[in-house]
Amino acid sequence: MSSLLDTVFPKGSAAPGDEPRRLTVPGLEQLLTWGDLEHILATSCFDGPGSATIQKFLSLPDPGMSRVCVLTNGEAIWRAPRTTSTEELRRRLGGSTLRVEALEEVHPPLAGIAATLSRPGAPVYINAYAAWGNQKGLALHYDYTDNLVLQLSGRKHWKIYRPTREAVPGPASSAYKEGIQAAARGEAGGDAEELRRVRSGLFWEGELSAGDALYVPPGWFHEVTPVGVPTLHLACAFSATEGESAVVPPAIRLPDELQTAGANEPEHARGEQR
């Protein structure tokens, strides 16, 4: 896997404006197995042997929060407190998508991938997305980073749309994305006209299967839907161009009642940790 970047970009580093590309990469399933993910959840994300190290070396959104999120179509994002029991996590995952963040920090094979994708001054961030049903985890959106998607297990259905403006981070860009996402969810106040413009620019639609890799440049809209089978993929955020730092999304701000849920929960209700 040391030549992953060369495999994705055989003619050299991608330049801004490059189109998405799909390819097959042998051995992807070995990067992170379901067993690996369970081990990481048990030892690195909740109370366990790895928790002190993670707290010391990672910048977390909240000292009491783990790197585990549960997403449901962009409508609700719940960040698991470090005291979350296995039973609670399973209950939350009914029909949702599990996101486990910054795996390059805790899983050596992914640290190697991060090193392969790294550029001076441009850190790499690798998240895992796992789902078991058929509900989207994130609404239609684009990213400010280059993204390399590695499908490890199962399948997912993708739609990729051409950019409608340059992907420059800032309040105007955030408001623009949020208006389109709100319209995609059918919410009042969403920018329905801009959503129609985005959807008219469909670039590619199809499934990624285990062993497939997909490069998505900054600014390209995409929406991803599970197809009812267990699915696991990695999303690697990086900068394909020398000297351009990857932009880290702002930390998710939770409602106060969720931030304090773990602290207020009775000890007997927390269950055994994995």
Tab-separated table of C-alpha atoms in Angstrom:
chain	number	residue	atom	x	y	z
A	1	MET	CA	0.000	0.000	0.000
A	2	SER	CA	3.011	2.316	-0.003
A	3	SER	CA	2.226	3.292	-3.600
A	4	LEU	CA	-1.433	4.163	-2.985
A	5	LEU	CA	-1.065	7.788	-4.073
A	6	ASP	CA	0.730	6.700	-7.249
A	7	THR	CA	-2.075	4.234	-7.919
A	8	VAL	CA	-4.736	6.913	-7.587
A	9	PHE	CA	-2.736	9.567	-9.436
A	10	PRO	CA	-0.563	7.647	-11.935
A	11	LYS	CA	0.359	10.844	-13.780
A	12	GLY	CA	1.338	12.794	-10.687
A	13	SER	CA	-0.420	14.747	-7.971
A	14	ALA	CA	-3.962	15.859	-8.665
A	15	ALA	CA	-4.547	19.493	-9.440
A	16	PRO	CA	-7.543	21.512	-8.287
A	17	GLY	CA	-10.450	20.934	-10.629
A	18	ASP	CA	-9.571	17.330	-11.469
A	19	GLU	CA	-12.563	15.066	-11.895
A	20	PRO	CA	-13.540	12.227	-9.578
A	21	ARG	CA	-12.071	8.869	-10.522
A	22	ARG	CA	-12.827	5.297	-9.562
A	23	LEU	CA	-10.402	2.386	-9.519
A	24	THR	CA	-9.803	-0.982	-7.886
A	25	VAL	CA	-6.991	-1.371	-5.354
A	26	PRO	CA	-5.961	-4.902	-4.278
A	27	GLY	CA	-5.856	-5.608	-0.556
A	28	LEU	CA	-8.078	-2.771	0.672
A	29	GLU	CA	-10.031	-5.093	2.957
A	30	GLN	CA	-6.877	-5.693	5.000
A	31	LEU	CA	-6.578	-2.041	6.038
A	32	LEU	CA	-9.390	-2.215	8.611
A	33	THR	CA	-11.545	-5.263	9.301
A	34	TRP	CA	-14.749	-5.405	11.296
A	35	GLY	CA	-12.723	-7.067	14.056
A	36	ASP	CA	-10.210	-4.215	13.974
A	37	LEU	CA	-13.026	-1.700	14.326
A	38	GLU	CA	-14.503	-3.539	17.310
A	39	HIS	CA	-11.084	-3.643	18.950
A	40	ILE	CA	-10.604	0.096	18.418
A	41	LEU	CA	-14.017	0.851	19.899
A	42	ALA	CA	-13.205	-1.323	22.904
A	43	THR	CA	-9.719	0.011	23.632
A	44	SER	CA	-9.412	3.499	22.180
A	45	CYS	CA	-12.697	5.353	22.091
A	46	PHE	CA	-14.360	4.730	25.432
A	47	ASP	CA	-13.022	4.190	28.946
A	48	GLY	CA	-10.183	1.755	28.429
A	49	PRO	CA	-6.430	1.322	28.194
A	50	GLY	CA	-6.100	3.787	25.321
A	51	SER	CA	-8.267	6.570	26.675
A	52	ALA	CA	-5.581	8.441	28.623
A	53	THR	CA	-3.222	8.436	25.652
A	54	ILE	CA	-5.928	9.722	23.333
A	55	GLN	CA	-6.895	12.486	25.738
A	56	LYS	CA	-3.260	13.535	26.024
A	57	PHE	CA	-2.335	13.604	22.352
A	58	LEU	CA	-5.560	14.388	20.457
A	59	SER	CA	-7.532	17.596	20.383
A	60	LEU	CA	-11.089	16.448	21.064
A	61	PRO	CA	-14.180	18.684	20.791
A	62	ASP	CA	-14.916	18.106	24.460
A	63	PRO	CA	-12.806	16.417	27.163
A	64	GLY	CA	-15.683	14.061	27.932
A	65	MET	CA	-16.373	13.040	24.346
A	66	SER	CA	-15.001	10.218	22.255
A	67	ARG	CA	-14.196	10.205	18.546
A	68	VAL	CA	-17.343	8.170	17.837
A	69	CYS	CA	-20.340	9.810	16.149
A	70	VAL	CA	-23.685	8.392	15.072
A	71	LEU	CA	-25.141	10.162	12.044
A	72	THR	CA	-28.642	10.043	10.579
A	73	ASN	CA	-29.008	11.736	7.191
A	74	GLY	CA	-27.384	14.907	8.463
A	75	GLU	CA	-30.437	15.602	10.618
A	76	ALA	CA	-28.982	14.447	13.926
A	77	ILE	CA	-25.394	13.865	14.952
A	78	TRP	CA	-24.805	12.275	18.338
A	79	ARG	CA	-21.263	12.115	19.700
A	80	ALA	CA	-20.898	9.201	22.090
A	81	PRO	CA	-19.743	10.081	25.595
A	82	ARG	CA	-16.732	8.075	26.718
A	83	THR	CA	-18.953	6.237	29.200
A	84	THR	CA	-21.239	4.917	26.455
A	85	SER	CA	-22.110	1.250	26.860
A	86	THR	CA	-22.168	-1.252	24.027
A	87	GLU	CA	-25.937	-1.573	24.441
A	88	GLU	CA	-26.484	2.170	24.093
A	89	LEU	CA	-24.294	2.376	21.015
A	90	ARG	CA	-26.201	-0.480	19.372
A	91	ARG	CA	-29.523	1.181	20.186
A	92	ARG	CA	-28.370	4.455	18.643
A	93	LEU	CA	-27.168	2.656	15.511
A	94	GLY	CA	-30.602	1.334	14.577
A	95	GLY	CA	-30.926	2.576	10.978
A	96	SER	CA	-28.051	5.044	11.360
A	97	THR	CA	-24.414	5.334	10.312
A	98	LEU	CA	-21.477	5.035	12.689
A	99	ARG	CA	-18.518	7.365	12.118
A	100	VAL	CA	-15.241	6.719	13.922
A	101	GLU	CA	-12.800	9.597	13.542
A	102	ALA	CA	-9.034	10.042	13.294
A	103	LEU	CA	-8.233	6.363	12.916
A	104	GLU	CA	-4.774	7.197	11.596
A	105	GLU	CA	-3.914	7.971	15.225
A	106	VAL	CA	-4.756	4.527	16.598
A	107	HIS	CA	-4.457	1.956	13.773
A	108	PRO	CA	-0.953	1.423	12.313
A	109	PRO	CA	-2.055	0.362	8.789
A	110	LEU	CA	-3.958	3.634	8.478
A	111	ALA	CA	-1.047	5.605	9.852
A	112	GLY	CA	0.858	4.214	6.869
A	113	ILE	CA	-1.873	5.353	4.482
A	114	ALA	CA	-1.826	8.806	6.062
A	115	ALA	CA	1.928	8.984	5.552
A	116	THR	CA	1.508	7.976	1.910
A	117	LEU	CA	-1.080	10.714	1.308
A	118	SER	CA	0.652	13.435	3.306
A	119	ARG	CA	2.050	16.640	1.853
A	120	PRO	CA	4.163	19.291	3.651
A	121	GLY	CA	1.924	21.311	5.943
A	122	ALA	CA	-1.143	19.275	4.994
A	123	PRO	CA	-2.263	16.719	7.586
A	124	VAL	CA	-4.348	13.686	6.643
A	125	TYR	CA	-7.480	12.630	8.532
A	126	ILE	CA	-9.045	9.192	8.148
A	127	ASN	CA	-12.581	8.399	9.308
A	128	ALA	CA	-14.449	5.098	9.080
A	129	TYR	CA	-18.142	4.893	8.179
A	130	ALA	CA	-20.107	1.752	9.037
A	131	ALA	CA	-23.783	1.107	8.323
A	132	TRP	CA	-26.171	-1.831	8.357
A	133	GLY	CA	-29.436	-0.454	6.946
A	134	ASN	CA	-30.362	1.767	4.017
A	135	GLN	CA	-30.519	5.258	5.521
A	136	LYS	CA	-28.065	7.988	4.548
A	137	GLY	CA	-25.601	9.101	7.190
A	138	LEU	CA	-24.938	12.534	5.658
A	139	ALA	CA	-27.107	14.700	3.475
A	140	LEU	CA	-25.968	15.937	0.067
A	141	HIS	CA	-22.767	17.948	0.631
A	142	TYR	CA	-19.275	18.771	-0.570
A	143	ASP	CA	-15.947	18.887	1.249
A	144	TYR	CA	-13.129	21.431	1.281
A	145	THR	CA	-10.510	18.683	1.156
A	146	ASP	CA	-9.524	16.135	-1.430
A	147	ASN	CA	-11.128	12.853	-0.405
A	148	LEU	CA	-10.052	9.299	-1.085
A	149	VAL	CA	-12.796	6.788	-0.322
A	150	LEU	CA	-11.740	3.178	0.260
A	151	GLN	CA	-14.581	0.646	0.280
A	152	LEU	CA	-13.484	-2.138	2.615
A	153	SER	CA	-16.587	-4.305	2.969
A	154	GLY	CA	-20.094	-4.449	1.523
A	155	ARG	CA	-21.492	-1.907	-0.933
A	156	LYS	CA	-22.734	1.672	-1.033
A	157	HIS	CA	-24.597	3.652	-3.674
A	158	TRP	CA	-22.996	6.949	-4.711
A	159	LYS	CA	-24.142	10.014	-6.613
A	160	ILE	CA	-21.534	12.654	-7.494
A	161	TYR	CA	-22.456	16.095	-8.857
A	162	ARG	CA	-20.300	18.717	-10.538
A	163	PRO	CA	-19.256	21.762	-8.500
A	164	THR	CA	-21.390	24.873	-8.675
A	165	ARG	CA	-18.799	27.144	-7.054
A	166	GLU	CA	-15.240	27.033	-5.791
A	167	ALA	CA	-14.807	25.170	-2.513
A	168	VAL	CA	-13.459	27.976	-0.346
A	169	PRO	CA	-14.132	27.579	3.386
A	170	GLY	CA	-15.905	30.421	5.152
A	171	PRO	CA	-19.320	31.617	6.375
A	172	ALA	CA	-20.703	32.182	2.868
A	173	SER	CA	-19.716	28.695	1.742
A	174	SER	CA	-21.149	27.131	4.906
A	175	ALA	CA	-24.458	28.968	4.451
A	176	TYR	CA	-24.571	27.878	0.811
A	177	LYS	CA	-23.998	24.204	1.681
A	178	GLU	CA	-26.471	24.282	4.551
A	179	GLY	CA	-29.175	25.779	2.328
A	180	ILE	CA	-28.740	22.988	-0.204
A	181	GLN	CA	-28.654	20.318	2.501
A	182	ALA	CA	-31.834	21.695	4.073
A	183	ALA	CA	-33.576	21.581	0.686
A	184	ALA	CA	-32.364	18.000	0.153
A	185	ARG	CA	-34.011	17.067	3.450
A	186	GLY	CA	-37.226	18.850	2.465
A	187	GLU	CA	-36.913	21.498	5.171
A	188	ALA	CA	-38.548	24.902	4.946
A	189	GLY	CA	-36.051	27.648	4.173
A	190	GLY	CA	-33.792	25.420	2.101
A	191	ASP	CA	-32.473	26.659	-1.224
A	192	ALA	CA	-34.620	24.534	-3.539
A	193	GLU	CA	-33.532	26.355	-6.690
A	194	GLU	CA	-29.844	25.795	-5.975
A	195	LEU	CA	-30.565	22.156	-5.119
A	196	ARG	CA	-32.141	21.715	-8.565
A	197	ARG	CA	-29.067	23.287	-10.120
A	198	VAL	CA	-26.803	20.857	-8.272
A	199	ARG	CA	-28.861	17.801	-9.172
A	200	SER	CA	-28.895	18.797	-12.843
A	201	GLY	CA	-25.110	18.371	-12.851
A	202	LEU	CA	-25.007	14.646	-12.083
A	203	PHE	CA	-21.525	13.385	-12.972
A	204	TRP	CA	-21.656	9.727	-11.894
A	205	GLU	CA	-24.045	7.337	-10.183
A	206	GLY	CA	-23.241	3.793	-9.184
A	207	GLU	CA	-22.156	1.428	-6.441
A	208	LEU	CA	-18.804	1.060	-4.768
A	209	SER	CA	-18.028	-2.531	-3.795
A	210	ALA	CA	-15.337	-3.966	-1.554
A	211	GLY	CA	-11.951	-3.233	-3.127
A	212	ASP	CA	-13.077	-0.063	-4.918
A	213	ALA	CA	-11.410	3.294	-4.369
A	214	LEU	CA	-12.938	6.640	-5.304
A	215	TYR	CA	-11.221	10.025	-5.453
A	216	VAL	CA	-13.503	13.042	-4.937
A	217	PRO	CA	-11.933	16.515	-5.421
A	218	PRO	CA	-12.929	19.502	-3.266
A	219	GLY	CA	-16.255	21.100	-4.101
A	220	TRP	CA	-17.843	18.078	-5.808
A	221	PHE	CA	-21.242	17.383	-4.266
A	222	HIS	CA	-21.958	13.804	-3.282
A	223	GLU	CA	-24.554	11.754	-1.453
A	224	VAL	CA	-24.023	8.202	-0.282
A	225	THR	CA	-26.685	5.636	0.582
A	226	PRO	CA	-26.271	2.205	2.198
A	227	VAL	CA	-28.067	-0.585	0.335
A	228	GLY	CA	-29.201	-2.795	3.212
A	229	VAL	CA	-26.046	-4.869	3.668
A	230	PRO	CA	-23.271	-4.333	6.237
A	231	THR	CA	-20.909	-1.776	4.746
A	232	LEU	CA	-17.607	-0.310	5.910
A	233	HIS	CA	-15.538	2.329	4.156
A	234	LEU	CA	-12.785	4.805	4.923
A	235	ALA	CA	-12.787	8.483	3.982
A	236	CYS	CA	-9.291	9.962	3.795
A	237	ALA	CA	-9.237	13.777	3.820
A	238	PHE	CA	-5.980	15.128	2.415
A	239	SER	CA	-4.443	17.741	0.133
A	240	ALA	CA	-3.438	16.484	-3.314
A	241	THR	CA	-1.437	19.637	-4.066
A	242	GLU	CA	1.882	20.582	-2.485
A	243	GLY	CA	1.697	23.290	0.134
A	244	GLU	CA	-2.088	23.385	0.477
A	245	SER	CA	-3.220	22.435	3.959
A	246	ALA	CA	-6.258	20.249	4.391
A	247	VAL	CA	-9.104	22.060	6.139
A	248	VAL	CA	-10.492	20.329	9.213
A	249	PRO	CA	-14.260	20.752	9.664
A	250	PRO	CA	-15.168	22.659	12.831
A	251	ALA	CA	-15.850	20.549	15.902
A	252	ILE	CA	-19.471	19.452	16.200
A	253	ARG	CA	-21.199	21.509	18.866
A	254	LEU	CA	-23.621	19.394	20.830
A	255	PRO	CA	-26.699	20.619	22.695
A	256	ASP	CA	-25.965	21.008	26.404
A	257	GLU	CA	-28.217	18.108	27.328
A	258	LEU	CA	-26.142	15.740	25.163
A	259	GLN	CA	-22.809	17.074	26.375
A	260	THR	CA	-23.790	16.365	29.960
A	261	ALA	CA	-25.719	13.140	29.367
A	262	GLY	CA	-22.807	10.888	30.206
A	263	ALA	CA	-21.942	12.760	33.392
A	264	ASN	CA	-25.538	12.662	34.640
A	265	GLU	CA	-26.199	9.022	33.840
A	266	PRO	CA	-26.400	6.745	36.900
A	267	GLU	CA	-23.530	4.296	37.211
A	268	HIS	CA	-25.818	1.270	37.174
A	269	ALA	CA	-27.331	2.362	33.843
A	270	ARG	CA	-24.059	2.579	31.942
A	271	GLY	CA	-23.459	-1.123	31.471
A	272	GLU	CA	-20.202	-2.915	31.021
A	273	GLN	CA	-17.584	-1.413	28.718
A	274	ARG	CA	-16.352	-3.397	25.784
